[in-house]
């Protein structure tokens, strides 16, 4: 973005914002309590941000949805509560504090890091946090948005402009909890958030009140059978020695365990020549596959010759001791899943280069081959699976391509010590028949795509995707025992048989690589853990009911929820490291951060009565002087409507309990939960699950609506600090003002697709807001000079009134639907355009009461988005109370006919301007002409007179052939009011009489009509206009003259026009003919102070009118038109000569006042009573 020339306007807005914010704080504008009266309320919440950094523009975008909604609902007269908490639960803060401590121990204070490592940079995307956020994200989450900042934590802290002395304090985790929440609150106040800050708090057991609340929740969940204990597969960090949940990861958010079938291929040859493998135990090469049903078609096994494998002992139940060969990474995974004797440890018997396994004979399960051989494949990756791959060339394009390469390349076989009998006899085995592909689908795709080798990765990927999808959905097994059955039906059955026969084992891996905050690559571990039994049949059924009654604003979000409910099962809710609340019945564990943040919205309703204002950690008691110890589970039950009577032994006065309960009952349920779409597969689904678990018999307390938005781009690109494309909330406020930023956030987008914050838009918004304030001041200073009645401008006044009412109603509808971009469009951009249109129509003579109403309504409907500017204007209008206590404008029914009239006028004038511009366009002469013309003649040829007169032709009906087409198209409309394809239309129009000269225009006309039908519906096929075009254009004749800079305009019925004009003119599309006709007026009188000049002539005006206009132009010399005589030449050829001064009658004829001038479309001028066109007249004074 180009640098600004100055910041005066920005500085002025920032001063206004600071003053307004001080006013709101002083008046406690946003502090709101439950009402004893029956009044409407609105509670909106935003997922509390993690407190390891300042808020960035991505946070700001999501929370702006709550902010705008709260502003709108206040105008509807509702009591609105927007609370804001600070999340500190989890591992990141503790991990970062520990890193700082270790860095000071290792490198001193201040740390002196190795120079070669000091410059290590990192890309930080979508975050301003000094450490990665502790927020769970979905499968398409901000995984790309996470950061791997500088090499050391100390450097990360320096990047947010902290001094070494300040950084040292962050080695204590508690300092994070003290430092960031107040800064976050201050940033939000600068934005002007409508937050009741009395209700703010931090999480973890540092806050004894919130700690008590979370313990109560978990006690009740366990009592209701929602929490279980047992071994479950989970993503696990060996380094941290605990499950690694989404928010504990630096990469791999949303990644879960993926079950694979570990196929055991027994080694038939002796491997005693390999050091460490002299053993009597059975040895297996183990391969992980997602397609156990294809094992019937194994022809060989793939091994990468350059990968180092290990042999290690396993002891699976029912199998006894065995030796597995795989990559070290896979062995590490297996050791946490019960494969080895000791959890997390594996005994390496030998390290084996892949090349030493080439040609090893194997017994592969299910295949019809007695033995298969280990062969080389160069595309195997060490970081996926076991590094050993089964080969099924009939159904795997990769396998077939690699096998063909080996068969074709004798030298390649020899290089790896392979004999021909190990490769050449093996052909694809028919196991699955896919309709359209046959029993060798891989071979079919290999030939179809003309794949050349196993290195043809793009084509192989395409072939693989197609074959695997078709195979699973449509494939039919061809093998004994399963013949004729669909793959999708028998997949699990075949897998179970492999497990039962001990030919394979269940093996789990992360779906893709997961890195913990501590820099550890995670595994899948079989852990003893407490888990929430999400997916349990009855619990899920109740959650589905909650989802169906919850407004999600878009069908795609609801479908995302449904999809999540389909796959979500069991969520580990305990961890042993980090910050948080201890599990009430098993205090060695902490409750993880996704699990303590599901119903905390209920805590907002009572927090301000329990904790002192501004005391986020609950170390000071609030107004009710209640201690955390007094908040027993039974007390919480009563407060949150779990029981109907107060607990007998409560140490809290009954009136205080009743007030706490009243606060909850008044505010709950949550009317709006706004969040990023990436939280749908985790936090937001848990949010629904836990609400129905805590209030199973009270659906009135379940969430009413959830608004999910997309991620925020900055100038069309992902935010990235390293690339300089990044803004924090405070950066944006300082750069664009709070309201300038808010306007751009509203304009960024409303859908679940990625939104776009455009800095040029924010800059333009800043200027628009400043100009709005200045314009209001100007109007207020001059309002006494404004028109006070409708004399002469009734049409413009009525249109403006209807437009204001209509735009206010449209804006209200968009606010209700949470479509803030559209609300900004209709409520500001189009509202302002309506005012500008009104000013043009009245030629600046606006009516005082209407323009004052416009200012007031504009201020009100824009205030949810730009509250500071609107509050300031409200004060300029002399309003005593804050705009935050004002009401939405009360509108009157608008005149739809007038809206059509004004739209018709504006559209027509737009077309007229284009035609006028085209009329004045000078065409360049051809090169051949240009060379032959002298400079003077070129300039003369390029002259084009400015239009002075226009005839606007208005058609009441379409030309006959178009009328017939319209009727036919109307017959073709279907029940959805859409037209068929062009082929159907052409067939239907064959019987319609279309003159041959118009046939070329037929399909362009049809295309135009189809476009109009899509936009306007079936009314686009009406054969007459709903607008009285003659009346509208006649009423606005002066405006048309002014806007087109014409001296005269005629409005005519096209039925009187020539045929060419009739063809171009149709209802709602008037056709304008411009003329630039003028005559040369010559004056032969000597020494009288007047000269010759060109003078415009208009169609159908009389000579008397012309003389009057000449007199007006010569007013310094001529007093009246009667002093002027007009004469024309008897012979047109004489027009080139000047009359003799001593005989002004010679060769001239008087033009009487009643003679009429006629101007042709080609600007040729004729005078009634004279036979020839004229180009020159003589005038005598």
Coordinates of C-alpha atoms in Angstrom, one line a residue, residues 897-1099:
X897 CA -43.2 1.9 -7.6
X898 CA -41.1 5.0 -6.8
X899 CA -38.0 2.8 -6.3
X900 CA -38.5 1.3 -9.8
X901 CA -39.0 4.8 -11.1
X902 CA -35.7 6.1 -9.6
X903 CA -33.8 3.0 -10.7
X904 CA -35.2 3.4 -14.2
X905 CA -34.1 7.1 -14.3
X906 CA -30.6 6.4 -13.0
X907 CA -30.1 3.4 -15.3
X908 CA -31.4 5.5 -18.3
X909 CA -29.2 8.4 -17.4
X910 CA -26.2 6.1 -17.2
X911 CA -26.9 4.9 -20.7
X912 CA -27.4 8.4 -21.9
X913 CA -24.0 9.5 -20.5
X914 CA -22.3 6.6 -22.3
X915 CA -24.1 7.6 -25.5
X916 CA -23.0 11.2 -25.0
X917 CA -19.4 10.1 -24.5
X918 CA -19.6 7.9 -27.6
X919 CA -21.0 10.8 -29.5
X920 CA -18.1 13.1 -28.7
X921 CA -15.4 10.4 -29.3
X922 CA -13.0 11.3 -32.1
X923 CA -12.0 8.4 -34.3
X924 CA -8.4 8.4 -35.5
X925 CA -8.0 8.7 -39.3
X926 CA -6.6 5.8 -41.2
X927 CA -2.8 5.8 -41.8
X928 CA -3.2 6.3 -45.5
X929 CA -5.4 9.4 -44.9
X930 CA -3.2 10.7 -42.1
X931 CA -0.2 10.8 -44.4
X932 CA -2.0 12.7 -47.1
X933 CA -3.6 15.3 -44.7
X934 CA -1.9 18.5 -43.8
X935 CA -1.7 19.3 -40.1
X936 CA -4.5 21.9 -40.3
X937 CA -6.8 19.6 -42.2
X938 CA -6.2 16.8 -39.7
X939 CA -7.2 19.0 -36.8
X940 CA -10.3 20.2 -38.7
X941 CA -11.3 16.6 -39.5
X942 CA -10.9 15.7 -35.9
X943 CA -13.3 18.3 -34.6
X944 CA -16.5 17.0 -33.1
X945 CA -19.1 19.3 -31.8
X946 CA -20.4 18.9 -28.2
X947 CA -24.0 17.7 -28.2
X948 CA -26.5 20.5 -27.3
X949 CA -29.8 18.8 -27.9
X950 CA -31.3 15.4 -27.3
X951 CA -34.4 13.6 -28.3
X952 CA -35.3 10.7 -25.9
X953 CA -37.5 8.1 -27.6
X954 CA -39.6 6.0 -25.3
X955 CA -41.3 2.8 -26.4
X956 CA -44.5 1.5 -24.8
X957 CA -44.1 -1.9 -26.6
X958 CA -41.3 -4.1 -27.9
X959 CA -40.8 -4.3 -31.7
X960 CA -43.2 -7.0 -33.0
X961 CA -40.6 -9.7 -33.5
X962 CA -39.2 -9.2 -30.0
X963 CA -42.7 -9.3 -28.5
X964 CA -43.3 -12.7 -30.1
X965 CA -40.0 -14.0 -28.7
X966 CA -40.9 -12.8 -25.2
X967 CA -44.3 -14.6 -25.3
X968 CA -42.6 -17.8 -26.4
X969 CA -39.9 -17.6 -23.7
X970 CA -42.6 -17.0 -21.1
X971 CA -44.2 -20.3 -22.2
X972 CA -40.8 -22.0 -21.7
X973 CA -40.4 -21.0 -18.1
X974 CA -40.3 -24.1 -15.8
X975 CA -41.7 -24.3 -12.2
X976 CA -38.5 -22.7 -10.8
X977 CA -38.9 -19.8 -13.2
X978 CA -35.8 -20.6 -15.2
X979 CA -35.3 -20.9 -18.9
X980 CA -34.1 -24.1 -20.7
X981 CA -30.8 -24.4 -22.5
X982 CA -30.2 -22.6 -25.8
X983 CA -30.8 -25.7 -27.9
X984 CA -34.3 -26.1 -26.5
X985 CA -35.0 -22.4 -27.0
X986 CA -33.8 -22.4 -30.6
X987 CA -36.0 -25.3 -31.4
X988 CA -39.0 -23.6 -29.8
X989 CA -38.4 -20.4 -31.7
X990 CA -38.4 -22.1 -35.1
X991 CA -42.1 -21.5 -35.4
X992 CA -41.8 -17.8 -34.4
X993 CA -41.9 -15.3 -37.3
X994 CA -38.6 -13.5 -37.2
X995 CA -37.8 -11.1 -40.1
X996 CA -34.7 -12.1 -41.9
X997 CA -33.0 -8.8 -41.2
X998 CA -33.4 -9.4 -37.4
X999 CA -32.3 -13.0 -37.3
X1000 CA -28.7 -12.1 -36.4
X1001 CA -30.1 -10.2 -33.4
X1002 CA -32.2 -13.1 -32.1
X1003 CA -29.7 -15.1 -30.0
X1004 CA -28.0 -12.0 -28.5
X1005 CA -31.6 -10.8 -27.5
X1006 CA -32.3 -14.2 -26.0
X1007 CA -29.0 -14.2 -24.1
X1008 CA -29.9 -10.8 -22.7
X1009 CA -33.3 -12.0 -21.6
X1010 CA -31.9 -15.1 -19.9
X1011 CA -29.5 -12.9 -18.0
X1012 CA -32.3 -10.6 -16.9
X1013 CA -34.5 -13.6 -15.9
X1014 CA -31.7 -14.9 -13.6
X1015 CA -31.4 -11.5 -12.0
X1016 CA -35.0 -10.2 -11.9
X1017 CA -37.2 -13.3 -12.3
X1018 CA -40.0 -13.8 -14.7
X1019 CA -40.9 -10.1 -14.7
X1020 CA -37.9 -9.7 -17.1
X1021 CA -40.2 -11.2 -19.8
X1022 CA -42.9 -8.6 -19.4
X1023 CA -43.8 -7.0 -22.7
X1024 CA -44.6 -3.6 -21.1
X1025 CA -42.8 -1.5 -18.5
X1026 CA -44.0 -1.1 -14.9
X1027 CA -42.7 2.4 -15.0
X1028 CA -44.5 5.3 -16.6
X1029 CA -41.4 6.3 -18.6
X1030 CA -42.8 9.4 -20.2
X1031 CA -43.9 10.8 -16.9
X1032 CA -40.6 10.0 -15.1
X1033 CA -38.4 11.4 -17.8
X1034 CA -40.6 14.5 -18.1
X1035 CA -40.6 15.1 -14.4
X1036 CA -36.8 14.9 -14.4
X1037 CA -36.1 16.8 -17.6
X1038 CA -34.2 19.5 -15.9
X1039 CA -32.0 16.9 -14.2
X1040 CA -31.3 15.2 -17.5
X1041 CA -30.3 18.4 -19.1
X1042 CA -28.0 19.2 -16.3
X1043 CA -26.4 15.8 -15.9
X1044 CA -25.8 15.6 -19.7
X1045 CA -24.9 19.3 -20.0
X1046 CA -27.5 19.9 -22.7
X1047 CA -29.4 23.0 -23.6
X1048 CA -32.7 21.2 -24.5
X1049 CA -34.2 17.7 -24.2
X1050 CA -37.3 16.4 -25.9
X1051 CA -39.2 13.3 -24.7
X1052 CA -41.0 11.6 -27.6
X1053 CA -43.0 8.5 -28.3
X1054 CA -41.1 6.0 -30.4
X1055 CA -44.1 5.2 -32.4
X1056 CA -43.4 8.4 -34.3
X1057 CA -39.8 7.6 -34.9
X1058 CA -38.1 6.2 -38.0
X1059 CA -37.8 2.4 -38.2
X1060 CA -34.1 2.3 -37.2
X1061 CA -34.9 4.0 -33.9
X1062 CA -37.9 1.8 -33.3
X1063 CA -35.6 -1.2 -33.5
X1064 CA -33.2 0.2 -30.9
X1065 CA -35.9 1.3 -28.5
X1066 CA -37.9 -1.0 -26.2
X1067 CA -39.7 -0.7 -22.8
X1068 CA -37.3 0.2 -20.0
X1069 CA -34.7 1.0 -22.5
X1070 CA -35.2 4.5 -23.9
X1071 CA -33.1 5.5 -26.9
X1072 CA -31.5 8.9 -27.0
X1073 CA -30.6 10.8 -30.2
X1074 CA -28.1 13.6 -29.6
X1075 CA -27.6 16.5 -31.9
X1076 CA -24.8 19.1 -32.0
X1077 CA -26.5 21.3 -34.7
X1078 CA -25.4 24.9 -35.0
X1079 CA -25.5 27.7 -37.5
X1080 CA -22.9 30.2 -38.2
X1081 CA -24.4 33.6 -37.4
X1082 CA -22.8 36.4 -39.5
X1083 CA -23.1 40.1 -38.8
X1084 CA -21.9 42.4 -41.6
X1085 CA -22.5 45.7 -39.8
X1086 CA -19.3 47.6 -39.2
X1087 CA -18.3 49.1 -35.8
X1088 CA -21.4 47.9 -33.9
X1089 CA -19.5 45.8 -31.3
X1090 CA -21.0 42.4 -32.4
X1091 CA -19.3 39.7 -34.4
X1092 CA -20.0 36.4 -36.1
X1093 CA -20.2 33.2 -34.1
X1094 CA -21.5 29.6 -34.1
X1095 CA -24.9 29.3 -32.4
X1096 CA -26.8 26.1 -31.4
X1097 CA -30.1 25.3 -33.0
X1098 CA -32.7 22.9 -31.5
X1099 CA -35.3 20.8 -33.1

